PDB file of C-alpha atoms in Angstrom:
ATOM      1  CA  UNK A   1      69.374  42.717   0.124  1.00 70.00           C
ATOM      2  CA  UNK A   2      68.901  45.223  -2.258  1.00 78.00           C
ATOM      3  CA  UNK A   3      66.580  43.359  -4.807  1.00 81.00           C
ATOM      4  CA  UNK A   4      65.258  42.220  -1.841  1.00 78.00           C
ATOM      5  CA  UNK A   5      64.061  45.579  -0.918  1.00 79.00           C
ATOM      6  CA  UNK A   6      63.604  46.130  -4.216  1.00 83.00           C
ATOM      7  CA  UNK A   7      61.027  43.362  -4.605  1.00 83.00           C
ATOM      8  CA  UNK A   8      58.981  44.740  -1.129  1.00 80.00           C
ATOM      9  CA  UNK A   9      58.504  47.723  -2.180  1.00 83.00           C
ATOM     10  CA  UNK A  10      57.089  47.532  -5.551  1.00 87.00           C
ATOM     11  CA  UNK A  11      54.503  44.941  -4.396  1.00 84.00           C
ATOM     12  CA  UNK A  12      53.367  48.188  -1.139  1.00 83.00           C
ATOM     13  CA  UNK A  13      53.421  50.081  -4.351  1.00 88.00           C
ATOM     14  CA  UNK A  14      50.803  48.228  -6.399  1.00 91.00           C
ATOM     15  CA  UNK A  15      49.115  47.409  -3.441  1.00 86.00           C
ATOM     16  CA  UNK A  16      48.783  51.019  -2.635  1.00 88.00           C
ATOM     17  CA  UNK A  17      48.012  52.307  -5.921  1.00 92.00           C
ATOM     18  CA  UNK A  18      45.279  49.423  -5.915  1.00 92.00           C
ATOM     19  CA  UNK A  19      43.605  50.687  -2.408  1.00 88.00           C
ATOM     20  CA  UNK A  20      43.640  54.533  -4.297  1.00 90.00           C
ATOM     21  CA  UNK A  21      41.781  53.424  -7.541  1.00 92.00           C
ATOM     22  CA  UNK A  22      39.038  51.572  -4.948  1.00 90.00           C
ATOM     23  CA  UNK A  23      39.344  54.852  -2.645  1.00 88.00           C
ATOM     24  CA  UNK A  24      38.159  56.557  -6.001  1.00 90.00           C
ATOM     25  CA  UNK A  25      35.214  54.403  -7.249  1.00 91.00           C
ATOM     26  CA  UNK A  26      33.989  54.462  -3.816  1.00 89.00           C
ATOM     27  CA  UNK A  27      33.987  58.427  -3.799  1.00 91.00           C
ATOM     28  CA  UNK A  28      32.346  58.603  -7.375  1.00 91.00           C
ATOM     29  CA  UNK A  29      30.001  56.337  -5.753  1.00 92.00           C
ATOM     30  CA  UNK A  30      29.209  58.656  -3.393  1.00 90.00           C
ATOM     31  CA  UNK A  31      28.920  61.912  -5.649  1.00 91.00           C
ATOM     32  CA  UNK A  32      26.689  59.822  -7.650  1.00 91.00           C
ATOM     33  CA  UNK A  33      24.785  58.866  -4.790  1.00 90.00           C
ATOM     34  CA  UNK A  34      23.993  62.709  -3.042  1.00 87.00           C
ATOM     35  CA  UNK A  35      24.117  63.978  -6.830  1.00 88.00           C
ATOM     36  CA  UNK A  36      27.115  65.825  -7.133  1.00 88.00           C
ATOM     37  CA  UNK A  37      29.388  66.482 -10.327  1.00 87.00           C
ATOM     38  CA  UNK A  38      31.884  63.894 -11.416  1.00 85.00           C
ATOM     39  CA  UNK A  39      35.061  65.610 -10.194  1.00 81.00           C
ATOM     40  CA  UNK A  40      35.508  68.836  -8.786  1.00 83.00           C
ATOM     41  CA  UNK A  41      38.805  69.217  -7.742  1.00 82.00           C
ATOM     42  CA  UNK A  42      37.950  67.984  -4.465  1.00 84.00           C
ATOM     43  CA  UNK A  43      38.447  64.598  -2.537  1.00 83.00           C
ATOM     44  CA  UNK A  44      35.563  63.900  -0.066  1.00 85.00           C
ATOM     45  CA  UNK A  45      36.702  62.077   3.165  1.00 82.00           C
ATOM     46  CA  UNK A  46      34.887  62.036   6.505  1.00 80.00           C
ATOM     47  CA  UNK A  47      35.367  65.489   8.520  1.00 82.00           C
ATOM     48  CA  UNK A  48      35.884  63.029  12.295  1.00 82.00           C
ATOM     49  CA  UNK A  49      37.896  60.279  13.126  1.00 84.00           C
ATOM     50  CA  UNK A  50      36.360  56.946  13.553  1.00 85.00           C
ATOM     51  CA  UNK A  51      34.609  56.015  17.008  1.00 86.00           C
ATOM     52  CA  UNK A  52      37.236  54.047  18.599  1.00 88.00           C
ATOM     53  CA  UNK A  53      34.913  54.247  22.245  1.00 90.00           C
ATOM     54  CA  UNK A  54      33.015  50.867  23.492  1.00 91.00           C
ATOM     55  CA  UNK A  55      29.246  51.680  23.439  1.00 90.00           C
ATOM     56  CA  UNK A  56      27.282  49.551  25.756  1.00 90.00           C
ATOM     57  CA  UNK A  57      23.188  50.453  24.484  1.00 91.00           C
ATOM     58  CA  UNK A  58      20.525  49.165  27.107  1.00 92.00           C
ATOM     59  CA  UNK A  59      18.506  46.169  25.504  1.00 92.00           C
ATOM     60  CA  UNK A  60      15.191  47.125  26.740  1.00 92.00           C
ATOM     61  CA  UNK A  61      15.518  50.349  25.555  1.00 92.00           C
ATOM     62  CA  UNK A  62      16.926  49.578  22.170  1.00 93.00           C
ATOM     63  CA  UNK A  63      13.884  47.030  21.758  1.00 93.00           C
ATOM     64  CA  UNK A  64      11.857  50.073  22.708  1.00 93.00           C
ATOM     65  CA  UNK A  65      13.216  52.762  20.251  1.00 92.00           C
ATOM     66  CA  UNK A  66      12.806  49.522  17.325  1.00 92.00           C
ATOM     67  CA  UNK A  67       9.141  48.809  18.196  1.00 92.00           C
ATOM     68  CA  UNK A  68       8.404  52.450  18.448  1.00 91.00           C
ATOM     69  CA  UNK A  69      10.188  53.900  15.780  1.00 90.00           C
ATOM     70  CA  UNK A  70      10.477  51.054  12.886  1.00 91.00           C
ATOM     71  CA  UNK A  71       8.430  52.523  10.236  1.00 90.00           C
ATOM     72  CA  UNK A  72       7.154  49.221   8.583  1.00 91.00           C
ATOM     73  CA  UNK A  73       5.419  48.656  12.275  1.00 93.00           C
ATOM     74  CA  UNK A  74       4.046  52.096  12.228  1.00 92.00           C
ATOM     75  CA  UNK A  75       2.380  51.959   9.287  1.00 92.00           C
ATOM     76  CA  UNK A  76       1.217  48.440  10.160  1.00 93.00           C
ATOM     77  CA  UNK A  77      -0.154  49.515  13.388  1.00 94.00           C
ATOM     78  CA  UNK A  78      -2.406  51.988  11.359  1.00 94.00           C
ATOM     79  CA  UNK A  79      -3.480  49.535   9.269  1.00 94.00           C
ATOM     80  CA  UNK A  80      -5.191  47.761  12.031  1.00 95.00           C
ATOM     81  CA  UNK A  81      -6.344  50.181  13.638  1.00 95.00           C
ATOM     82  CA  UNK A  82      -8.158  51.325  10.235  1.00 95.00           C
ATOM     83  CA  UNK A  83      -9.257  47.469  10.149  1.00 94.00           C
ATOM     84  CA  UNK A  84     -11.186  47.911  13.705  1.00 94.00           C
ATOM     85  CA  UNK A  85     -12.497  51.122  12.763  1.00 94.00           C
ATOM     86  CA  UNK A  86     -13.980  48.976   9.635  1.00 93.00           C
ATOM     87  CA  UNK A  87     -14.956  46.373  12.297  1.00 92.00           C
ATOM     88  CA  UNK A  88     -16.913  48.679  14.355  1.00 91.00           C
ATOM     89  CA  UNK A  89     -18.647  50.314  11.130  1.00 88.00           C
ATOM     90  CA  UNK A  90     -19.723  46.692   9.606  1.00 88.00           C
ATOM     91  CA  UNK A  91     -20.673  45.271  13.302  1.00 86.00           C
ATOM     92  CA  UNK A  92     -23.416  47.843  13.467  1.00 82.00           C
ATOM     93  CA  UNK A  93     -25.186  46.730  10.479  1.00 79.00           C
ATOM     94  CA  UNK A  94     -25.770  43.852  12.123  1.00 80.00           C
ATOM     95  CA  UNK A  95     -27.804  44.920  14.726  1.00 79.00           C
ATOM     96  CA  UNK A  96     -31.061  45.828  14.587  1.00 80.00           C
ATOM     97  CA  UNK A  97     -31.877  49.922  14.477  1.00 81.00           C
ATOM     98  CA  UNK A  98     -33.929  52.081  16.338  1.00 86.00           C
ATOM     99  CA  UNK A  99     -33.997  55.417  15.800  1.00 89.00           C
ATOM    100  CA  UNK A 100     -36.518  57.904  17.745  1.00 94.00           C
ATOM    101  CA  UNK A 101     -37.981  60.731  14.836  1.00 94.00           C
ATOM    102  CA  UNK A 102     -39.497  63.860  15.477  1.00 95.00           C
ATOM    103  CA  UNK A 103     -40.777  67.147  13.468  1.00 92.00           C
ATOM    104  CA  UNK A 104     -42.019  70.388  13.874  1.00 89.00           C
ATOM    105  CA  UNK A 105     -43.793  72.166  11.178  1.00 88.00           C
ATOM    106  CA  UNK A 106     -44.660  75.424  10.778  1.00 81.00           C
ATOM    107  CA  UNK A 107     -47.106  75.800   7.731  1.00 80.00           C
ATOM    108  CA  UNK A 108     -49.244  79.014   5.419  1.00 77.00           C
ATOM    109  CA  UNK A 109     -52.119  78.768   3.457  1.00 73.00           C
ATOM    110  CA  UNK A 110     -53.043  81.270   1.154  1.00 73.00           C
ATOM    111  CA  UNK A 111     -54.360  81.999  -2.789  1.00 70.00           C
ATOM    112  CA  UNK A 112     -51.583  84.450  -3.550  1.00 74.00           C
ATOM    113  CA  UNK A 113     -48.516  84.661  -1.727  1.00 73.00           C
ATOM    114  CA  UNK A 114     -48.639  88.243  -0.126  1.00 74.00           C
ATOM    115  CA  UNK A 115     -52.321  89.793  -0.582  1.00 69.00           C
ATOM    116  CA  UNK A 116     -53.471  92.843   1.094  1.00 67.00           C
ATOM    117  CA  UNK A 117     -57.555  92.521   1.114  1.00 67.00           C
ATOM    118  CA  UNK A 118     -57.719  91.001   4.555  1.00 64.00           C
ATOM    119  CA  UNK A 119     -59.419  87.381   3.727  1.00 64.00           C
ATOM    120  CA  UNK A 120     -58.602  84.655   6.502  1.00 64.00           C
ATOM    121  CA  UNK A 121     -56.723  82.539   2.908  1.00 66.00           C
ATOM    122  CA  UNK A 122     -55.956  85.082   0.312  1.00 67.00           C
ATOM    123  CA  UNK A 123     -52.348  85.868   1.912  1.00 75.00           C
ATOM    124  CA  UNK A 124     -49.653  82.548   1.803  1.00 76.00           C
ATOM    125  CA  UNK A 125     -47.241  85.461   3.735  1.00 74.00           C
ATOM    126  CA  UNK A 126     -49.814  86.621   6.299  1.00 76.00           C
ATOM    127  CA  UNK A 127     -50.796  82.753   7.421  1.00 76.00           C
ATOM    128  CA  UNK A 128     -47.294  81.914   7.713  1.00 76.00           C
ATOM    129  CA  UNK A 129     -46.400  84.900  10.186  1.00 76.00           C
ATOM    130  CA  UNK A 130     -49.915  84.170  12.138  1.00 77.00           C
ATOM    131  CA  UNK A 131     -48.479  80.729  13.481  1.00 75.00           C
ATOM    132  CA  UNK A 132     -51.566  79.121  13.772  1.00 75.00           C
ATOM    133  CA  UNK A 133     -51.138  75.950  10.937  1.00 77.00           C
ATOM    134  CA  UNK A 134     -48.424  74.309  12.842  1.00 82.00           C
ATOM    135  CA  UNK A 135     -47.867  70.901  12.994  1.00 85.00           C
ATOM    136  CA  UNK A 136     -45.836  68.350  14.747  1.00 87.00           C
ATOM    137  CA  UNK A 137     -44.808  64.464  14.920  1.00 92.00           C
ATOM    138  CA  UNK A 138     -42.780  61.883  17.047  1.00 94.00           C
ATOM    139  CA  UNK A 139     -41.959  58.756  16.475  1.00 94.00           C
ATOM    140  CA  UNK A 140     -40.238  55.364  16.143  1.00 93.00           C
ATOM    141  CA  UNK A 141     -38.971  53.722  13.422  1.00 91.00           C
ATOM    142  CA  UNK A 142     -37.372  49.802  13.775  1.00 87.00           C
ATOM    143  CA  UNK A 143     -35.304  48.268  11.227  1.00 80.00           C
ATOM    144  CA  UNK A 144     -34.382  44.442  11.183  1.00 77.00           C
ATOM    145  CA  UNK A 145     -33.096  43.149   7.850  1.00 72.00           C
ATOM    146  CA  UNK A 146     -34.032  39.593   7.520  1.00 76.00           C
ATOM    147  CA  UNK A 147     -31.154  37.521   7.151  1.00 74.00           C
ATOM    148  CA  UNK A 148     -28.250  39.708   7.621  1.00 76.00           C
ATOM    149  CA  UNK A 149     -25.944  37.203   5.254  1.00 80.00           C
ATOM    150  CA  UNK A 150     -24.196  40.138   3.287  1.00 81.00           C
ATOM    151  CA  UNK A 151     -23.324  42.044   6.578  1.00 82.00           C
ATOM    152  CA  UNK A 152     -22.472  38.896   8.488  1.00 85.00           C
ATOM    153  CA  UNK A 153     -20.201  38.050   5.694  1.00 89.00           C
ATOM    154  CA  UNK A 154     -18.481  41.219   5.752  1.00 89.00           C
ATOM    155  CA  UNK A 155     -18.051  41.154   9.545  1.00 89.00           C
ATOM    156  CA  UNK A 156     -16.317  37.893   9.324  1.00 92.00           C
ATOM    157  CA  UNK A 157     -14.321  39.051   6.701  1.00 93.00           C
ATOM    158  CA  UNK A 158     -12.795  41.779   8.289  1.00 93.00           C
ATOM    159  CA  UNK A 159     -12.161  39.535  11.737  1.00 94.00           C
ATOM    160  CA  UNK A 160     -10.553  37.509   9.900  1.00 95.00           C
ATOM    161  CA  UNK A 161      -8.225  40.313   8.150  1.00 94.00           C
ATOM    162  CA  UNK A 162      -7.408  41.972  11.322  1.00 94.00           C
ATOM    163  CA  UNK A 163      -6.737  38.558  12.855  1.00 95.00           C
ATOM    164  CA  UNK A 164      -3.980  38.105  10.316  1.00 95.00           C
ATOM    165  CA  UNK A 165      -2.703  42.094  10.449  1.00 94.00           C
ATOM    166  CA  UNK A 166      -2.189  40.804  13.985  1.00 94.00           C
ATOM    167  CA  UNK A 167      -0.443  37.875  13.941  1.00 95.00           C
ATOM    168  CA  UNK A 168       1.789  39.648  10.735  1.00 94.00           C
ATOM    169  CA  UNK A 169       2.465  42.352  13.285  1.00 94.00           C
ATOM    170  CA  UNK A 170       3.381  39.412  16.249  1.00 94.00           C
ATOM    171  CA  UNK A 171       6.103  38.081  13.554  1.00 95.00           C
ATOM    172  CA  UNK A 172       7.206  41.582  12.309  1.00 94.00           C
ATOM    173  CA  UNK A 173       8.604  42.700  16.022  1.00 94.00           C
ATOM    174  CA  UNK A 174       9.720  38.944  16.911  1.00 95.00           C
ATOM    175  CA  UNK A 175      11.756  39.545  13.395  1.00 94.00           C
ATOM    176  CA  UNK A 176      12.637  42.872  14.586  1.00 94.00           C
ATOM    177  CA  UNK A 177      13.618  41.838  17.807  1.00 94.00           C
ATOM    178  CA  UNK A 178      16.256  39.543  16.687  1.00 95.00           C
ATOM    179  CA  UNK A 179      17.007  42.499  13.976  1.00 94.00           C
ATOM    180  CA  UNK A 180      18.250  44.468  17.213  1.00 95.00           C
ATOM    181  CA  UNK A 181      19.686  41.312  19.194  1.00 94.00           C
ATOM    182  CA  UNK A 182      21.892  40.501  16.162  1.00 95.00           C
ATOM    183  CA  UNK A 183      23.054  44.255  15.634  1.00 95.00           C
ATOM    184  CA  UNK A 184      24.100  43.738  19.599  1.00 95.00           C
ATOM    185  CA  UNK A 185      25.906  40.661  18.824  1.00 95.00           C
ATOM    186  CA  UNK A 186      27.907  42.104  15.917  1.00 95.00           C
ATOM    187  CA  UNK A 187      28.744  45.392  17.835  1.00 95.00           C
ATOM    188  CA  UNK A 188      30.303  43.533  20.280  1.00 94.00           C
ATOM    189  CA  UNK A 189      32.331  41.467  17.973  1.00 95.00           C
ATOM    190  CA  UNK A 190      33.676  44.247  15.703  1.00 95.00           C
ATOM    191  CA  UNK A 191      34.412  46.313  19.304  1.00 95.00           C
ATOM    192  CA  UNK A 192      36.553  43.409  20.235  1.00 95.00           C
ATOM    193  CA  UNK A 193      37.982  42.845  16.625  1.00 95.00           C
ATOM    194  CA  UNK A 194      39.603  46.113  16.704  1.00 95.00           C
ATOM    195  CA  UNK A 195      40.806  46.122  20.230  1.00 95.00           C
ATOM    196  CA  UNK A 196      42.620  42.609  19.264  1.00 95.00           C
ATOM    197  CA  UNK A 197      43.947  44.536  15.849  1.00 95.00           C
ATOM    198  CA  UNK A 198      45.036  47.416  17.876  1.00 95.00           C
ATOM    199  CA  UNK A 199      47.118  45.042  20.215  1.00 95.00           C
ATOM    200  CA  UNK A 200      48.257  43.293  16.965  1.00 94.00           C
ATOM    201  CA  UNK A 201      49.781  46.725  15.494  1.00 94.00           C
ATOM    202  CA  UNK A 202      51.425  47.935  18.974  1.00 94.00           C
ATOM    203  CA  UNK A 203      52.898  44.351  19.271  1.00 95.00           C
ATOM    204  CA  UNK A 204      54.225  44.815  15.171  1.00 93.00           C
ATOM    205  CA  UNK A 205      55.396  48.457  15.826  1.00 94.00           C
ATOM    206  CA  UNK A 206      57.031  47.081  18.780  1.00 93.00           C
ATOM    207  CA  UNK A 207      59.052  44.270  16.781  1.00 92.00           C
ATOM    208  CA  UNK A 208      60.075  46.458  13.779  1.00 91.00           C
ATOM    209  CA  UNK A 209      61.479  48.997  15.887  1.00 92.00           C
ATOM    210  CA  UNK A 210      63.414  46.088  17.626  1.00 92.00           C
ATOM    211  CA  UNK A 211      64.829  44.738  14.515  1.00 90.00           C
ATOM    212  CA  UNK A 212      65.429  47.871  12.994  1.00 89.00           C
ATOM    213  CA  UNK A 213      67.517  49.239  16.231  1.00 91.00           C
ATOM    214  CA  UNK A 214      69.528  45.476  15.626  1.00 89.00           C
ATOM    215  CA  UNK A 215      69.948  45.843  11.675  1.00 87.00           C
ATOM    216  CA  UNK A 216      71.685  49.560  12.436  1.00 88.00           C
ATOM    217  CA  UNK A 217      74.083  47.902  14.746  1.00 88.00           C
ATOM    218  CA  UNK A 218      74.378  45.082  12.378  1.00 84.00           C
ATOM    219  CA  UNK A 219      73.355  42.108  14.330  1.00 85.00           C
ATOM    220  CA  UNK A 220      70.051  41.677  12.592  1.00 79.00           C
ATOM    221  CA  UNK A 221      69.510  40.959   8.790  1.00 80.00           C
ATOM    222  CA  UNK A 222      67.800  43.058   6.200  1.00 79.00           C
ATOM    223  CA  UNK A 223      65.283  40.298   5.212  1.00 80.00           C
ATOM    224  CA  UNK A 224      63.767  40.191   8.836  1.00 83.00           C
ATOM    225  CA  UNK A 225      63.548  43.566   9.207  1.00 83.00           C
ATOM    226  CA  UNK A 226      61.417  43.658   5.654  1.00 83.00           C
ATOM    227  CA  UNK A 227      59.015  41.412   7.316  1.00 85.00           C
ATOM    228  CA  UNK A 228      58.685  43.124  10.284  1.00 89.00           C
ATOM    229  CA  UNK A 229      57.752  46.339   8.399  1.00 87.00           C
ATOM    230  CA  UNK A 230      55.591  44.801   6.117  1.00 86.00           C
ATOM    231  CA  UNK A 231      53.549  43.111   8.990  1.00 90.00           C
ATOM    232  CA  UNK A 232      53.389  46.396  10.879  1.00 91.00           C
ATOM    233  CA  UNK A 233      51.879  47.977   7.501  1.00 89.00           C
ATOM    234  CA  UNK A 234      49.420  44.758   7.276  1.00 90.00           C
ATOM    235  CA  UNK A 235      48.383  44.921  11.204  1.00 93.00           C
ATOM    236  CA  UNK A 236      47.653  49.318  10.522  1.00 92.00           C
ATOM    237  CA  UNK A 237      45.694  48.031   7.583  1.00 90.00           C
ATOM    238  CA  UNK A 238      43.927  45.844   9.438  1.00 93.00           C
ATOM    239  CA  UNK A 239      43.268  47.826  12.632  1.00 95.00           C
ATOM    240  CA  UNK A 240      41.684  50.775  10.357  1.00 92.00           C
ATOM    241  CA  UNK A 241      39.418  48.456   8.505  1.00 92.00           C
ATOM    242  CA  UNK A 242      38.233  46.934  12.615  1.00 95.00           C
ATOM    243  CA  UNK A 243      37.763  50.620  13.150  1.00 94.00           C
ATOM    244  CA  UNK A 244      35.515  51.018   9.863  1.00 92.00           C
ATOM    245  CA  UNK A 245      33.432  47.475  10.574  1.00 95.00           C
ATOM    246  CA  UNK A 246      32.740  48.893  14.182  1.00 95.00           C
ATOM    247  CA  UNK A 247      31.493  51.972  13.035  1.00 93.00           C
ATOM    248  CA  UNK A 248      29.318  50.449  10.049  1.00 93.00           C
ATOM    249  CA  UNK A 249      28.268  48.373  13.076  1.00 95.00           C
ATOM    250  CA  UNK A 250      27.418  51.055  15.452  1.00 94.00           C
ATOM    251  CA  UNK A 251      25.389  52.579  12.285  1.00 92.00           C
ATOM    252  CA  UNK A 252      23.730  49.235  11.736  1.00 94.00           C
ATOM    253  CA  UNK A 253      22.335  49.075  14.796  1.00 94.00           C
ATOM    254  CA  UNK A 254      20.554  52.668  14.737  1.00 93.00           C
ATOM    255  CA  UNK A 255      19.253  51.269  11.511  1.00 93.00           C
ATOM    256  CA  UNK A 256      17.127  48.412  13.234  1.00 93.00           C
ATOM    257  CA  UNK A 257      16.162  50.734  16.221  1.00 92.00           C
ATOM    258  CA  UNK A 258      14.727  53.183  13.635  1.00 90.00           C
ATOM    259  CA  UNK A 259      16.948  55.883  14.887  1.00 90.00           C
ATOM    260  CA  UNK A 260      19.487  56.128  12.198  1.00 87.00           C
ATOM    261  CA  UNK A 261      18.061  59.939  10.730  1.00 87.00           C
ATOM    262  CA  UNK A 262      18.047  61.502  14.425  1.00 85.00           C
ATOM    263  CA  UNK A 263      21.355  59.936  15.303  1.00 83.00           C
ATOM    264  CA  UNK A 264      22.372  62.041  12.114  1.00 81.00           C
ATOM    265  CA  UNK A 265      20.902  65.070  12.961  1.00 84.00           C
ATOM    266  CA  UNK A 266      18.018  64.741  10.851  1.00 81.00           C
ATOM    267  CA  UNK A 267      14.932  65.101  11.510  1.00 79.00           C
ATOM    268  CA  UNK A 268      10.834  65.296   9.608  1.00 74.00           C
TER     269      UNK A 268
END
């Protein structure tokens, strides 16, 4: 029994001491990643407990928040609007113009520019203020370029751009919507993982403390109450690492609604 014991323990051990080394790496990944020192004396480890609380988000208005907040769509819905903008601004060259002109002049006359001896031209200056050269014009003027082929060309070439910005933008929220609709279908797994890995360590805690309360009055053996410990430590393993898949899954599915930053208090 001893040796036994012996033997359980020092595998925990190098399992343990294996789970600290990753523990480690992952933290250094994490300094690395927010740019902090190598070691500071510190651990880092989340300030809350994981979310252990069934969330139940409303489809429509998780499909919503994705086609509204997804940045890739944004900045595809500005391209085509800049694309009809373009549209408008090559269709008009296409058309004949007709544009309505008018001017008003006011006009001097004179052999110097300000003169003093009273003749009706000698003062440029003293026409100008008298008003009487003025002139004025109306008018229209009609353009129609023969042909059109260069502006034609262009129009058709932006149609046919903005007809494939909007078919790319049809496929990028169908892709998107099954982004969200798979997020759903994995939160609802990992909520259900860990509720059946909760049961699992009650049900182990349940059994060692059985065979431990027999092995004390000597009607159980030492062997099966080593294996009932070890599978309660294996079930606590395994309900914490539910608990971490549901919340990377909760996470994950802010991600594809585009509301990861505000879920995390931040905010442009």
């Amino acid at each position: 029994d001893e040796a036994q014991a012996r033997d359980q323990y020092f595998n925990n051990k190098a399992l343990t001491q294996q789970s600290l080394s990753e523990l480690y790496k992952k933290e250094a990944a994490l300094r690395r990643l927010i740019g902090l020192s190598v070691n500071d004396g510190a651990i880092i480890r989340p300030g809350d407990e994981p979310l252990t609380a069934r969330i139940d988000p409303d489809w429509a208005s998780s499909i919503a928040d994705a086609l509204t907040n997804r940045v890739e769509l944004r900045r595809h819905k500005w391209n085509i609007k800049s694309l009809e903008m373009q549209l408008l601004a090559a269709t008009s060259l296409v058309r004949p113009r007709l544009d309505f002109v008018a001017g008003y002049q006011v006009n001097g006359f004179g052999d110097q520019l300000i003169d003093h001896s009273g003749g009706p031209f000698n003062s440029f200056y003293d026409t100008l203020t008298d008003n009487q050269q003025t002139g004025w014009s109306t008018g229209f003027v009609l353009e129609m370029p023969i042909g059109l082929r260069s502006a034609k060309a262009q129009v058709k070439n932006i149609e046919l751009r903005l007809a494939k910005a909007r078919d790319v933008l049809s496929a990028q929220e169908l892709e998107i919507a099954h982004e969200v609709g798979n997020a759903f279908q994995e939160l609802a797994e990992k909520y259900m993982t860990a509720q059946t890995y909760f049961n699992r360590r009650e049900a182990a805690k349940d059994r060692a403390e059985l065979f431990e309360k027999k092995y004390r009055v000597g009607t159980q053996t030492l062997d099966l109450l080593l294996r009932a410990q070890s599978s309660l430590a294996d079930a606590e393993v395994a309900y914490f690492r539910s608990l971490i898949a549901y919340s990377q899954a909760i996470a994950n599915l802010h991600y594809r609604q585009g509301t990861l930053l505000p879920f995390n208090n931040v905010y442009m």
